[in-house]
PDB file of C-alpha atoms in Angstrom:
ATOM      1  CA  MET A   1       7.033 -19.530 -13.543  1.00  0.00           C
ATOM      2  CA  LYS A   2       6.246 -17.198 -10.406  1.00  0.00           C
ATOM      3  CA  ARG A   3       6.274 -13.552 -10.600  1.00  0.00           C
ATOM      4  CA  PRO A   4       8.820 -12.195  -8.356  1.00  0.00           C
ATOM      5  CA  ILE A   5       7.551  -9.461  -6.201  1.00  0.00           C
ATOM      6  CA  VAL A   6       9.195  -7.311  -3.113  1.00  0.00           C
ATOM      7  CA  ILE A   7       6.711  -5.827  -0.538  1.00  0.00           C
ATOM      8  CA  ASP A   8       7.377  -2.520   1.405  1.00  0.00           C
ATOM      9  CA  THR A   9       5.203  -2.278   4.304  1.00  0.00           C
ATOM     10  CA  ASP A  10       4.401  -0.223   7.446  1.00  0.00           C
ATOM     11  CA  THR A  11       2.603  -3.145   8.747  1.00  0.00           C
ATOM     12  CA  GLY A  12      -0.451  -2.431  10.410  1.00  0.00           C
ATOM     13  CA  SER A  13      -3.737  -4.356  10.255  1.00  0.00           C
ATOM     14  CA  ASP A  14      -4.717  -3.724   6.458  1.00  0.00           C
ATOM     15  CA  ASP A  15      -1.173  -4.321   5.552  1.00  0.00           C
ATOM     16  CA  ALA A  16      -1.302  -7.771   7.332  1.00  0.00           C
ATOM     17  CA  VAL A  17      -4.163  -8.719   4.887  1.00  0.00           C
ATOM     18  CA  ALA A  18      -2.376  -7.827   1.825  1.00  0.00           C
ATOM     19  CA  LEU A  19       1.011  -9.628   2.924  1.00  0.00           C
ATOM     20  CA  VAL A  20      -1.241 -12.759   3.812  1.00  0.00           C
ATOM     21  CA  LEU A  21      -2.684 -12.258   0.011  1.00  0.00           C
ATOM     22  CA  ALA A  22       0.589 -12.117  -1.642  1.00  0.00           C
ATOM     23  CA  LEU A  23       2.145 -14.827   0.452  1.00  0.00           C
ATOM     24  CA  ARG A  24      -0.796 -17.341  -0.292  1.00  0.00           C
ATOM     25  CA  ASP A  25      -1.140 -16.360  -4.015  1.00  0.00           C
ATOM     26  CA  PRO A  26       0.443 -19.420  -5.917  1.00  0.00           C
ATOM     27  CA  ALA A  27       1.427 -17.239  -8.938  1.00  0.00           C
ATOM     28  CA  VAL A  28       3.666 -14.890  -7.073  1.00  0.00           C
ATOM     29  CA  GLU A  29       6.905 -15.193  -5.308  1.00  0.00           C
ATOM     30  CA  VAL A  30       7.502 -12.805  -2.461  1.00  0.00           C
ATOM     31  CA  LEU A  31      11.349 -12.417  -2.531  1.00  0.00           C
ATOM     32  CA  ALA A  32      11.345 -10.099   0.817  1.00  0.00           C
ATOM     33  CA  ILE A  33       9.520  -7.653   2.913  1.00  0.00           C
ATOM     34  CA  THR A  34      10.737  -4.131   3.812  1.00  0.00           C
ATOM     35  CA  THR A  35       9.230  -2.261   6.537  1.00  0.00           C
ATOM     36  CA  VAL A  36       9.204   1.285   7.264  1.00  0.00           C
ATOM     37  CA  ALA A  37       7.697   3.715   9.842  1.00  0.00           C
ATOM     38  CA  GLY A  38       3.890   4.866   9.149  1.00  0.00           C
ATOM     39  CA  ASN A  39       0.820   3.322  10.720  1.00  0.00           C
ATOM     40  CA  VAL A  40       3.252   2.320  13.630  1.00  0.00           C
ATOM     41  CA  GLY A  41       7.151   2.551  14.396  1.00  0.00           C
ATOM     42  CA  VAL A  42       9.181   1.026  12.379  1.00  0.00           C
ATOM     43  CA  GLU A  43      10.451  -1.776  14.973  1.00  0.00           C
ATOM     44  CA  GLN A  44       6.667  -2.492  15.343  1.00  0.00           C
ATOM     45  CA  ALA A  45       6.033  -2.702  11.786  1.00  0.00           C
ATOM     46  CA  THR A  46       8.678  -5.135  11.545  1.00  0.00           C
ATOM     47  CA  GLN A  47       7.549  -7.564  14.455  1.00  0.00           C
ATOM     48  CA  ASN A  48       4.096  -7.173  12.986  1.00  0.00           C
ATOM     49  CA  ALA A  49       5.531  -8.344   9.442  1.00  0.00           C
ATOM     50  CA  LEU A  50       7.096 -11.033  10.954  1.00  0.00           C
ATOM     51  CA  MET A  51       4.260 -12.144  12.828  1.00  0.00           C
ATOM     52  CA  THR A  52       1.699 -12.202   9.676  1.00  0.00           C
ATOM     53  CA  ILE A  53       4.160 -14.364   7.696  1.00  0.00           C
ATOM     54  CA  ASP A  54       3.920 -16.863  10.563  1.00  0.00           C
ATOM     55  CA  TYR A  55      -0.045 -16.479  10.495  1.00  0.00           C
ATOM     56  CA  ALA A  56       0.055 -16.989   6.574  1.00  0.00           C
ATOM     57  CA  GLU A  57       1.481 -20.319   6.755  1.00  0.00           C
ATOM     58  CA  ARG A  58       3.051 -20.278   3.603  1.00  0.00           C
ATOM     59  CA  GLU A  59       6.397 -18.924   2.357  1.00  0.00           C
ATOM     60  CA  THR A  60       8.757 -17.302   5.016  1.00  0.00           C
ATOM     61  CA  PRO A  61      10.706 -14.484   2.924  1.00  0.00           C
ATOM     62  CA  PRO A  62      13.316 -12.401   4.571  1.00  0.00           C
ATOM     63  CA  VAL A  63      12.276  -8.953   6.513  1.00  0.00           C
ATOM     64  CA  TYR A  64      14.380  -6.173   6.167  1.00  0.00           C
ATOM     65  CA  GLN A  65      13.794  -3.207   8.614  1.00  0.00           C
ATOM     66  CA  GLY A  66      13.939   0.345   7.096  1.00  0.00           C
ATOM     67  CA  CYS A  67      13.499   4.077   7.906  1.00  0.00           C
ATOM     68  CA  ALA A  68      12.062   5.083  11.271  1.00  0.00           C
ATOM     69  CA  LYS A  69      11.072   8.612   9.922  1.00  0.00           C
ATOM     70  CA  PRO A  70      10.233  10.679   6.857  1.00  0.00           C
ATOM     71  CA  LEU A  71      12.785  12.333   5.072  1.00  0.00           C
ATOM     72  CA  TYR A  72      12.138  15.825   6.521  1.00  0.00           C
ATOM     73  CA  HIS A  73       9.564  15.502   9.273  1.00  0.00           C
ATOM     74  CA  PRO A  74       8.625  13.617  12.351  1.00  0.00           C
ATOM     75  CA  HIS A  75       6.919  10.408  12.330  1.00  0.00           C
ATOM     76  CA  ILE A  76       3.186  10.755  12.942  1.00  0.00           C
ATOM     77  CA  SER A  77       1.681   7.193  13.616  1.00  0.00           C
ATOM     78  CA  ALA A  78      -1.919   5.799  12.912  1.00  0.00           C
ATOM     79  CA  GLU A  79      -2.041   4.114  16.160  1.00  0.00           C
ATOM     80  CA  GLY A  80      -5.551   5.733  16.782  1.00  0.00           C
ATOM     81  CA  VAL A  81      -6.987   3.766  13.999  1.00  0.00           C
ATOM     82  CA  HIS A  82      -4.941   0.529  13.994  1.00  0.00           C
ATOM     83  CA  GLY A  83      -4.205   0.286  17.780  1.00  0.00           C
ATOM     84  CA  GLU A  84      -1.028   1.040  19.682  1.00  0.00           C
ATOM     85  CA  ASP A  85       0.403  -2.131  18.033  1.00  0.00           C
ATOM     86  CA  GLY A  86      -1.025  -1.808  14.770  1.00  0.00           C
ATOM     87  CA  MET A  87      -2.910  -5.108  15.043  1.00  0.00           C
ATOM     88  CA  GLY A  88      -5.845  -4.224  17.210  1.00  0.00           C
ATOM     89  CA  ASP A  89      -4.291  -4.259  20.545  1.00  0.00           C
ATOM     90  CA  LEU A  90      -5.983  -7.898  20.919  1.00  0.00           C
ATOM     91  CA  GLY A  91      -3.383  -8.985  23.423  1.00  0.00           C
ATOM     92  CA  THR A  92      -3.734 -12.683  21.678  1.00  0.00           C
ATOM     93  CA  LEU A  93      -1.627 -12.796  18.838  1.00  0.00           C
ATOM     94  CA  VAL A  94       1.242 -14.936  19.021  1.00  0.00           C
ATOM     95  CA  PRO A  95       4.570 -12.839  18.417  1.00  0.00           C
ATOM     96  CA  SER A  96       7.086 -14.315  15.986  1.00  0.00           C
ATOM     97  CA  ALA A  97      10.264 -15.995  16.997  1.00  0.00           C
ATOM     98  CA  ARG A  98      12.040 -15.184  13.746  1.00  0.00           C
ATOM     99  CA  LEU A  99      14.341 -12.113  13.749  1.00  0.00           C
ATOM    100  CA  PRO A 100      14.565  -9.488  10.825  1.00  0.00           C
ATOM    101  CA  GLU A 101      17.694  -9.654   8.687  1.00  0.00           C
ATOM    102  CA  LYS A 102      20.626  -7.411   9.417  1.00  0.00           C
ATOM    103  CA  GLU A 103      20.636  -5.286   6.400  1.00  0.00           C
ATOM    104  CA  HIS A 104      19.023  -2.150   6.048  1.00  0.00           C
ATOM    105  CA  ALA A 105      15.820  -2.178   4.012  1.00  0.00           C
ATOM    106  CA  VAL A 106      17.003   0.734   1.826  1.00  0.00           C
ATOM    107  CA  ASP A 107      20.211  -1.482   0.764  1.00  0.00           C
ATOM    108  CA  ALA A 108      17.843  -4.893   0.494  1.00  0.00           C
ATOM    109  CA  LEU A 109      15.875  -2.830  -1.938  1.00  0.00           C
ATOM    110  CA  ILE A 110      18.784  -2.064  -4.085  1.00  0.00           C
ATOM    111  CA  ALA A 111      19.798  -5.490  -3.900  1.00  0.00           C
ATOM    112  CA  LEU A 112      16.692  -6.804  -5.216  1.00  0.00           C
ATOM    113  CA  GLY A 113      16.253  -4.015  -8.030  1.00  0.00           C
ATOM    114  CA  ARG A 114      19.659  -5.278  -9.394  1.00  0.00           C
ATOM    115  CA  ARG A 115      18.043  -8.782 -10.277  1.00  0.00           C
ATOM    116  CA  GLY A 116      15.881  -6.957 -12.903  1.00  0.00           C
ATOM    117  CA  GLY A 117      12.457  -8.018 -13.782  1.00  0.00           C
ATOM    118  CA  VAL A 118      11.049  -7.454 -10.105  1.00  0.00           C
ATOM    119  CA  GLU A 119       7.608  -5.757  -9.229  1.00  0.00           C
ATOM    120  CA  LEU A 120       7.564  -3.428  -5.941  1.00  0.00           C
ATOM    121  CA  LEU A 121       4.270  -3.559  -4.000  1.00  0.00           C
ATOM    122  CA  ALA A 122       4.444  -0.460  -1.668  1.00  0.00           C
ATOM    123  CA  LEU A 123       1.882  -0.520   1.274  1.00  0.00           C
ATOM    124  CA  GLY A 124       3.192   2.332   3.195  1.00  0.00           C
ATOM    125  CA  PRO A 125       4.954   5.700   3.010  1.00  0.00           C
ATOM    126  CA  LEU A 126       7.548   5.645   0.463  1.00  0.00           C
ATOM    127  CA  THR A 127      10.708   6.844   2.488  1.00  0.00           C
ATOM    128  CA  ASN A 128      12.696   3.676   1.908  1.00  0.00           C
ATOM    129  CA  VAL A 129      11.701   3.514  -1.737  1.00  0.00           C
ATOM    130  CA  ALA A 130      12.883   7.147  -2.426  1.00  0.00           C
ATOM    131  CA  LEU A 131      16.186   6.886  -0.533  1.00  0.00           C
ATOM    132  CA  ALA A 132      16.964   3.873  -2.570  1.00  0.00           C
ATOM    133  CA  MET A 133      16.230   5.571  -5.616  1.00  0.00           C
ATOM    134  CA  MET A 134      18.628   8.440  -4.580  1.00  0.00           C
ATOM    135  CA  LYS A 135      21.486   5.981  -3.431  1.00  0.00           C
ATOM    136  CA  ASP A 136      21.586   3.844  -6.433  1.00  0.00           C
ATOM    137  CA  PRO A 137      19.174   5.031  -9.319  1.00  0.00           C
ATOM    138  CA  GLU A 138      20.137   2.681 -11.701  1.00  0.00           C
ATOM    139  CA  ALA A 139      19.433  -0.554  -9.322  1.00  0.00           C
ATOM    140  CA  MET A 140      16.169   0.994  -8.903  1.00  0.00           C
ATOM    141  CA  ARG A 141      15.151   1.181 -12.279  1.00  0.00           C
ATOM    142  CA  GLY A 142      15.451  -2.472 -12.260  1.00  0.00           C
ATOM    143  CA  TYR A 143      11.987  -2.782 -10.957  1.00  0.00           C
ATOM    144  CA  THR A 144       9.491  -3.022 -13.748  1.00  0.00           C
ATOM    145  CA  ARG A 145       6.740  -1.332 -11.973  1.00  0.00           C
ATOM    146  CA  ILE A 146       5.619  -0.094  -8.616  1.00  0.00           C
ATOM    147  CA  THR A 147       2.054  -0.805  -7.584  1.00  0.00           C
ATOM    148  CA  LEU A 148       1.305   1.255  -4.538  1.00  0.00           C
ATOM    149  CA  MET A 149      -1.550   2.138  -2.002  1.00  0.00           C
ATOM    150  CA  GLY A 150      -1.680   5.808  -1.749  1.00  0.00           C
ATOM    151  CA  GLY A 151      -3.542   8.804  -2.944  1.00  0.00           C
ATOM    152  CA  ALA A 152      -6.949  10.012  -3.072  1.00  0.00           C
ATOM    153  CA  TYR A 153      -9.079  10.719  -6.096  1.00  0.00           C
ATOM    154  CA  THR A 154     -11.993  12.493  -4.625  1.00  0.00           C
ATOM    155  CA  LYS A 155     -11.698  12.318  -0.946  1.00  0.00           C
ATOM    156  CA  GLY A 156      -8.880  11.673   1.489  1.00  0.00           C
ATOM    157  CA  ASN A 157      -8.514   9.967   5.210  1.00  0.00           C
ATOM    158  CA  THR A 158      -5.916  12.580   6.300  1.00  0.00           C
ATOM    159  CA  GLY A 159      -7.560  15.655   5.194  1.00  0.00           C
ATOM    160  CA  HIS A 160     -10.028  16.579   2.551  1.00  0.00           C
ATOM    161  CA  LEU A 161      -7.598  15.642  -0.467  1.00  0.00           C
ATOM    162  CA  ALA A 162      -4.702  13.469   1.191  1.00  0.00           C
ATOM    163  CA  GLU A 163      -4.473   9.870   1.985  1.00  0.00           C
ATOM    164  CA  PHE A 164      -2.275   8.813   4.951  1.00  0.00           C
ATOM    165  CA  ASN A 165       0.764   6.735   3.218  1.00  0.00           C
ATOM    166  CA  LEU A 166       1.506   9.943   0.848  1.00  0.00           C
ATOM    167  CA  TRP A 167       0.759  12.378   3.422  1.00  0.00           C
ATOM    168  CA  GLU A 168       3.047  10.915   5.832  1.00  0.00           C
ATOM    169  CA  ASP A 169       6.211  11.550   3.652  1.00  0.00           C
ATOM    170  CA  ALA A 170       5.011  13.649   0.509  1.00  0.00           C
ATOM    171  CA  GLU A 171       8.559  14.593  -0.348  1.00  0.00           C
ATOM    172  CA  ALA A 172       9.486  11.158  -0.555  1.00  0.00           C
ATOM    173  CA  ALA A 173       6.383   9.991  -2.846  1.00  0.00           C
ATOM    174  CA  ASP A 174       6.718  12.953  -5.052  1.00  0.00           C
ATOM    175  CA  TYR A 175      10.386  11.778  -5.706  1.00  0.00           C
ATOM    176  CA  VAL A 176       9.287   8.305  -6.581  1.00  0.00           C
ATOM    177  CA  PHE A 177       6.672   9.613  -8.664  1.00  0.00           C
ATOM    178  CA  THR A 178       9.124  11.602 -10.930  1.00  0.00           C
ATOM    179  CA  PHE A 179      11.753   9.229 -10.823  1.00  0.00           C
ATOM    180  CA  GLY A 180      10.723   7.266 -14.030  1.00  0.00           C
ATOM    181  CA  VAL A 181       9.520   3.599 -12.910  1.00  0.00           C
ATOM    182  CA  PRO A 182       6.012   3.070 -14.101  1.00  0.00           C
ATOM    183  CA  ILE A 183       3.577   3.492 -11.299  1.00  0.00           C
ATOM    184  CA  THR A 184       0.138   2.041 -10.653  1.00  0.00           C
ATOM    185  CA  MET A 185      -1.678   4.006  -7.691  1.00  0.00           C
ATOM    186  CA  VAL A 186      -4.597   2.373  -5.937  1.00  0.00           C
ATOM    187  CA  THR A 187      -6.448   5.209  -4.241  1.00  0.00           C
ATOM    188  CA  ILE A 188      -8.168   5.185  -0.916  1.00  0.00           C
ATOM    189  CA  GLU A 189     -11.426   5.112  -2.763  1.00  0.00           C
ATOM    190  CA  ALA A 190     -10.581   1.449  -4.187  1.00  0.00           C
ATOM    191  CA  CYS A 191     -11.534  -0.121  -0.948  1.00  0.00           C
ATOM    192  CA  ARG A 192     -14.810   1.918   0.037  1.00  0.00           C
ATOM    193  CA  ASP A 193     -18.281   1.352  -0.753  1.00  0.00           C
ATOM    194  CA  GLU A 194     -19.352  -2.288  -1.754  1.00  0.00           C
ATOM    195  CA  ALA A 195     -15.606  -3.124  -1.369  1.00  0.00           C
ATOM    196  CA  LYS A 196     -15.515  -2.874   2.469  1.00  0.00           C
ATOM    197  CA  LEU A 197     -15.724  -6.000   4.662  1.00  0.00           C
ATOM    198  CA  THR A 198     -19.247  -6.015   6.307  1.00  0.00           C
ATOM    199  CA  ARG A 199     -20.363  -8.239   9.410  1.00  0.00           C
ATOM    200  CA  ASP A 200     -21.839 -10.887   7.130  1.00  0.00           C
ATOM    201  CA  ASP A 201     -17.924 -11.214   5.260  1.00  0.00           C
ATOM    202  CA  CYS A 202     -16.392 -11.404   8.706  1.00  0.00           C
ATOM    203  CA  ASP A 203     -18.694 -13.900   9.937  1.00  0.00           C
ATOM    204  CA  ARG A 204     -18.321 -16.038   6.857  1.00  0.00           C
ATOM    205  CA  ILE A 205     -14.355 -15.955   7.050  1.00  0.00           C
ATOM    206  CA  LYS A 206     -14.481 -16.786  10.802  1.00  0.00           C
ATOM    207  CA  ALA A 207     -17.094 -19.513  10.020  1.00  0.00           C
ATOM    208  CA  ALA A 208     -14.490 -21.267   7.799  1.00  0.00           C
ATOM    209  CA  GLY A 209     -12.191 -22.031  10.908  1.00  0.00           C
ATOM    210  CA  SER A 210      -9.093 -20.923   9.405  1.00  0.00           C
ATOM    211  CA  ARG A 211      -6.425 -19.720  11.724  1.00  0.00           C
ATOM    212  CA  CYS A 212      -5.159 -17.180   9.125  1.00  0.00           C
ATOM    213  CA  GLY A 213      -8.791 -15.929   8.297  1.00  0.00           C
ATOM    214  CA  ALA A 214      -9.689 -15.375  12.141  1.00  0.00           C
ATOM    215  CA  PHE A 215      -6.093 -13.422  12.109  1.00  0.00           C
ATOM    216  CA  CYS A 216      -7.075 -11.333   9.140  1.00  0.00           C
ATOM    217  CA  VAL A 217     -10.379 -10.414  10.882  1.00  0.00           C
ATOM    218  CA  ASP A 218      -9.255  -9.969  14.464  1.00  0.00           C
ATOM    219  CA  CYS A 219      -6.562  -7.685  14.014  1.00  0.00           C
ATOM    220  CA  ASN A 220      -8.657  -5.205  12.352  1.00  0.00           C
ATOM    221  CA  ARG A 221     -10.985  -4.873  15.328  1.00  0.00           C
ATOM    222  CA  THR A 222     -10.449  -1.249  16.106  1.00  0.00           C
ATOM    223  CA  LEU A 223     -11.385  -0.334  12.586  1.00  0.00           C
ATOM    224  CA  TYR A 224     -14.562  -2.397  12.965  1.00  0.00           C
ATOM    225  CA  GLU A 225     -15.349  -1.118  16.494  1.00  0.00           C
ATOM    226  CA  ALA A 226     -14.768   2.144  15.207  1.00  0.00           C
ATOM    227  CA  SER A 227     -17.415   2.166  12.382  1.00  0.00           C
ATOM    228  CA  ALA A 228     -19.896   0.435  14.756  1.00  0.00           C
ATOM    229  CA  ARG A 229     -20.164   3.539  16.954  1.00  0.00           C
ATOM    230  CA  TYR A 230     -21.568   5.393  13.785  1.00  0.00           C
ATOM    231  CA  GLY A 231     -23.753   2.613  12.340  1.00  0.00           C
ATOM    232  CA  GLU A 232     -23.391  -0.804  10.982  1.00  0.00           C
ATOM    233  CA  PRO A 233     -19.646  -2.228  11.797  1.00  0.00           C
ATOM    234  CA  TYR A 234     -17.297  -2.848   8.751  1.00  0.00           C
ATOM    235  CA  PHE A 235     -13.690  -2.137   7.906  1.00  0.00           C
ATOM    236  CA  THR A 236     -11.958  -1.205   4.851  1.00  0.00           C
ATOM    237  CA  LEU A 237      -8.897  -2.915   3.413  1.00  0.00           C
ATOM    238  CA  PRO A 238      -6.871  -0.320   1.305  1.00  0.00           C
ATOM    239  CA  ASP A 239      -3.689  -2.604   1.197  1.00  0.00           C
ATOM    240  CA  ALA A 240      -5.493  -5.497   0.296  1.00  0.00           C
ATOM    241  CA  ALA A 241      -6.808  -3.320  -2.424  1.00  0.00           C
ATOM    242  CA  ALA A 242      -3.533  -2.436  -3.872  1.00  0.00           C
ATOM    243  CA  ALA A 243      -2.292  -6.121  -3.429  1.00  0.00           C
ATOM    244  CA  ALA A 244      -5.640  -7.100  -5.470  1.00  0.00           C
ATOM    245  CA  VAL A 245      -4.514  -5.019  -8.364  1.00  0.00           C
ATOM    246  CA  LEU A 246      -0.954  -6.419  -8.767  1.00  0.00           C
ATOM    247  CA  LEU A 247      -1.895  -9.986  -8.399  1.00  0.00           C
ATOM    248  CA  ARG A 248      -5.477  -9.746 -10.258  1.00  0.00           C
ATOM    249  CA  PRO A 249      -5.352  -6.923 -12.593  1.00  0.00           C
ATOM    250  CA  ASP A 250      -8.632  -8.478 -14.037  1.00  0.00           C
ATOM    251  CA  LEU A 251     -10.302  -6.919 -10.686  1.00  0.00           C
ATOM    252  CA  VAL A 252      -9.884  -3.396 -11.689  1.00  0.00           C
ATOM    253  CA  ALA A 253     -13.529  -1.991 -12.392  1.00  0.00           C
ATOM    254  CA  GLU A 254     -12.203   1.927 -13.194  1.00  0.00           C
ATOM    255  CA  GLN A 255      -8.809   3.594 -13.860  1.00  0.00           C
ATOM    256  CA  PHE A 256      -7.068   6.261 -16.062  1.00  0.00           C
ATOM    257  CA  ASP A 257      -3.617   7.322 -16.960  1.00  0.00           C
ATOM    258  CA  SER A 258      -2.176  10.595 -15.489  1.00  0.00           C
ATOM    259  CA  TYR A 259       0.664  12.854 -14.941  1.00  0.00           C
ATOM    260  CA  THR A 260       0.612  12.661 -11.010  1.00  0.00           C
ATOM    261  CA  ARG A 261       2.646  14.699  -8.510  1.00  0.00           C
ATOM    262  CA  ILE A 262       2.327  15.134  -4.853  1.00  0.00           C
ATOM    263  CA  GLU A 263       1.992  18.568  -3.366  1.00  0.00           C
ATOM    264  CA  CYS A 264       4.560  19.276  -1.033  1.00  0.00           C
ATOM    265  CA  GLN A 265       4.112  22.813  -0.180  1.00  0.00           C
ATOM    266  CA  SER A 266       0.661  23.823   0.657  1.00  0.00           C
ATOM    267  CA  GLU A 267      -0.642  23.967   4.064  1.00  0.00           C
ATOM    268  CA  LEU A 268      -4.054  22.881   3.020  1.00  0.00           C
ATOM    269  CA  ALA A 269      -3.323  20.449   0.499  1.00  0.00           C
ATOM    270  CA  TYR A 270      -0.041  18.717   1.791  1.00  0.00           C
ATOM    271  CA  GLY A 271       0.305  14.968   0.468  1.00  0.00           C
ATOM    272  CA  ALA A 272      -2.718  15.436  -1.905  1.00  0.00           C
ATOM    273  CA  THR A 273      -2.357  13.842  -5.148  1.00  0.00           C
ATOM    274  CA  VAL A 274      -2.434  16.271  -8.107  1.00  0.00           C
ATOM    275  CA  ASN A 275      -3.799  14.228 -11.271  1.00  0.00           C
ATOM    276  CA  ASP A 276      -3.118  15.724 -14.557  1.00  0.00           C
ATOM    277  CA  ARG A 277      -5.151  13.798 -16.888  1.00  0.00           C
ATOM    278  CA  ARG A 278      -5.241  16.269 -20.039  1.00  0.00           C
ATOM    279  CA  PRO A 279      -4.212  14.587 -23.319  1.00  0.00           C
ATOM    280  CA  ARG A 280      -0.656  14.616 -23.906  1.00  0.00           C
ATOM    281  CA  ASP A 281      -0.634  15.259 -27.562  1.00  0.00           C
ATOM    282  CA  ARG A 282      -2.258  18.998 -27.475  1.00  0.00           C
ATOM    283  CA  VAL A 283      -1.631  21.768 -25.560  1.00  0.00           C
ATOM    284  CA  GLU A 284      -4.585  23.889 -24.194  1.00  0.00           C
ATOM    285  CA  PHE A 285      -4.659  27.769 -25.088  1.00  0.00           C
ATOM    286  CA  VAL A 286      -4.550  28.832 -21.382  1.00  0.00           C
ATOM    287  CA  SER A 287      -1.323  26.972 -20.798  1.00  0.00           C
ATOM    288  CA  LYS A 288       2.074  28.564 -21.140  1.00  0.00           C
ATOM    289  CA  LYS A 289       3.718  25.179 -21.629  1.00  0.00           C
ATOM    290  CA  SER A 290       4.515  24.110 -25.253  1.00  0.00           C
ATOM    291  CA  THR A 291       4.302  20.287 -24.020  1.00  0.00           C
ATOM    292  CA  PHE A 292       3.018  18.423 -21.154  1.00  0.00           C
ATOM    293  CA  PRO A 293       5.505  15.715 -19.353  1.00  0.00           C
ATOM    294  CA  PRO A 294       4.105  12.196 -20.445  1.00  0.00           C
ATOM    295  CA  PHE A 295       1.781  10.230 -18.147  1.00  0.00           C
ATOM    296  CA  ASN A 296       3.636   8.446 -15.291  1.00  0.00           C
ATOM    297  CA  CYS A 297       0.896   6.832 -13.481  1.00  0.00           C
ATOM    298  CA  ARG A 298      -2.191   4.606 -13.849  1.00  0.00           C
ATOM    299  CA  VAL A 299      -4.708   5.670 -11.278  1.00  0.00           C
ATOM    300  CA  VAL A 300      -6.992   2.761 -10.082  1.00  0.00           C
ATOM    301  CA  HIS A 301     -10.038   4.131  -8.044  1.00  0.00           C
ATOM    302  CA  ARG A 302     -12.475   1.114  -8.214  1.00  0.00           C
ATOM    303  CA  LEU A 303     -12.482  -2.529  -8.065  1.00  0.00           C
ATOM    304  CA  LYS A 304     -15.072  -5.035  -8.901  1.00  0.00           C
ATOM    305  CA  ALA A 305     -16.052  -5.176  -5.275  1.00  0.00           C
ATOM    306  CA  ALA A 306     -17.695  -8.533  -5.314  1.00  0.00           C
ATOM    307  CA  GLU A 307     -15.119 -10.435  -6.951  1.00  0.00           C
ATOM    308  CA  PHE A 308     -12.385  -8.988  -5.091  1.00  0.00           C
ATOM    309  CA  LYS A 309     -14.121  -9.935  -1.955  1.00  0.00           C
ATOM    310  CA  GLU A 310     -14.713 -13.290  -2.956  1.00  0.00           C
ATOM    311  CA  TRP A 311     -11.145 -13.691  -4.347  1.00  0.00           C
ATOM    312  CA  MET A 312      -9.727 -12.312  -0.941  1.00  0.00           C
ATOM    313  CA  ILE A 313     -11.896 -14.568   1.180  1.00  0.00           C
ATOM    314  CA  ALA A 314     -11.004 -17.794  -0.827  1.00  0.00           C
ATOM    315  CA  LEU A 315      -7.070 -16.938   0.001  1.00  0.00           C
ATOM    316  CA  ILE A 316      -7.431 -16.161   3.685  1.00  0.00           C
ATOM    317  CA  ALA A 317     -10.047 -18.268   4.824  1.00  0.00           C
TER     318      ALA A 317
END
């Protein structure tokens, strides 16, 4: 029996690869995809999700459009990283003829949560998820776990401590982390170093002759070209790393349990993940607290890089 999952995404180029992996993995069923503003505006994210489904050439789950801005702040995109369309500004990708559903993503998340026994893969800012939890907490507790791409363990990509997804809507993220559904957080470090896609990896994917594989490489063009200006070209796939942790947990190399919160007040550290790893069964003498809150998060910060890339390339190419 396939594992049922729902994917919430701000579909940029690395999200697209994660969507392809989930849609092509025979062990899971993607019940729905919900979209949120993040890398690009929510309408563009929706169109990108629909297009990615076409290129994946597998399932065709419904797509629900969601929130156009964070809870309390204006939307700030990452178009400088992923291109104005979020997909490398290629001009050659074929738009989907399919349309999103009329129901709002928040209501779709609630309805799917009522099923029970569903996992959620969150690849963008957590605005949709937080609002769904506020609107119908009982239904949202039907999700057995949230695996998300977000946070930085040692070094951010949007400030020295913050990672973009959680920085984009830190208030929503902190609400989700304190809600009570178990969380696996795959940090930005998990896709770096040996897990990045090099020129040789890209050549290997393109040589396979797969339309889907070519799509996964080409839509990350802006990332590839940006790194080439500073040395050897490559690109990282943080959302694919999060998908790997959900789909293939045996690919995890390093992780730890934590009580994790998201900084929402500090100007210097807005969006940073604060991971309290102290043992829960004792109180340090310098603390004024008699007890610590229980761990709410499993933090994954390194993958088995070679195995991760082999698995990913096999699915997309």
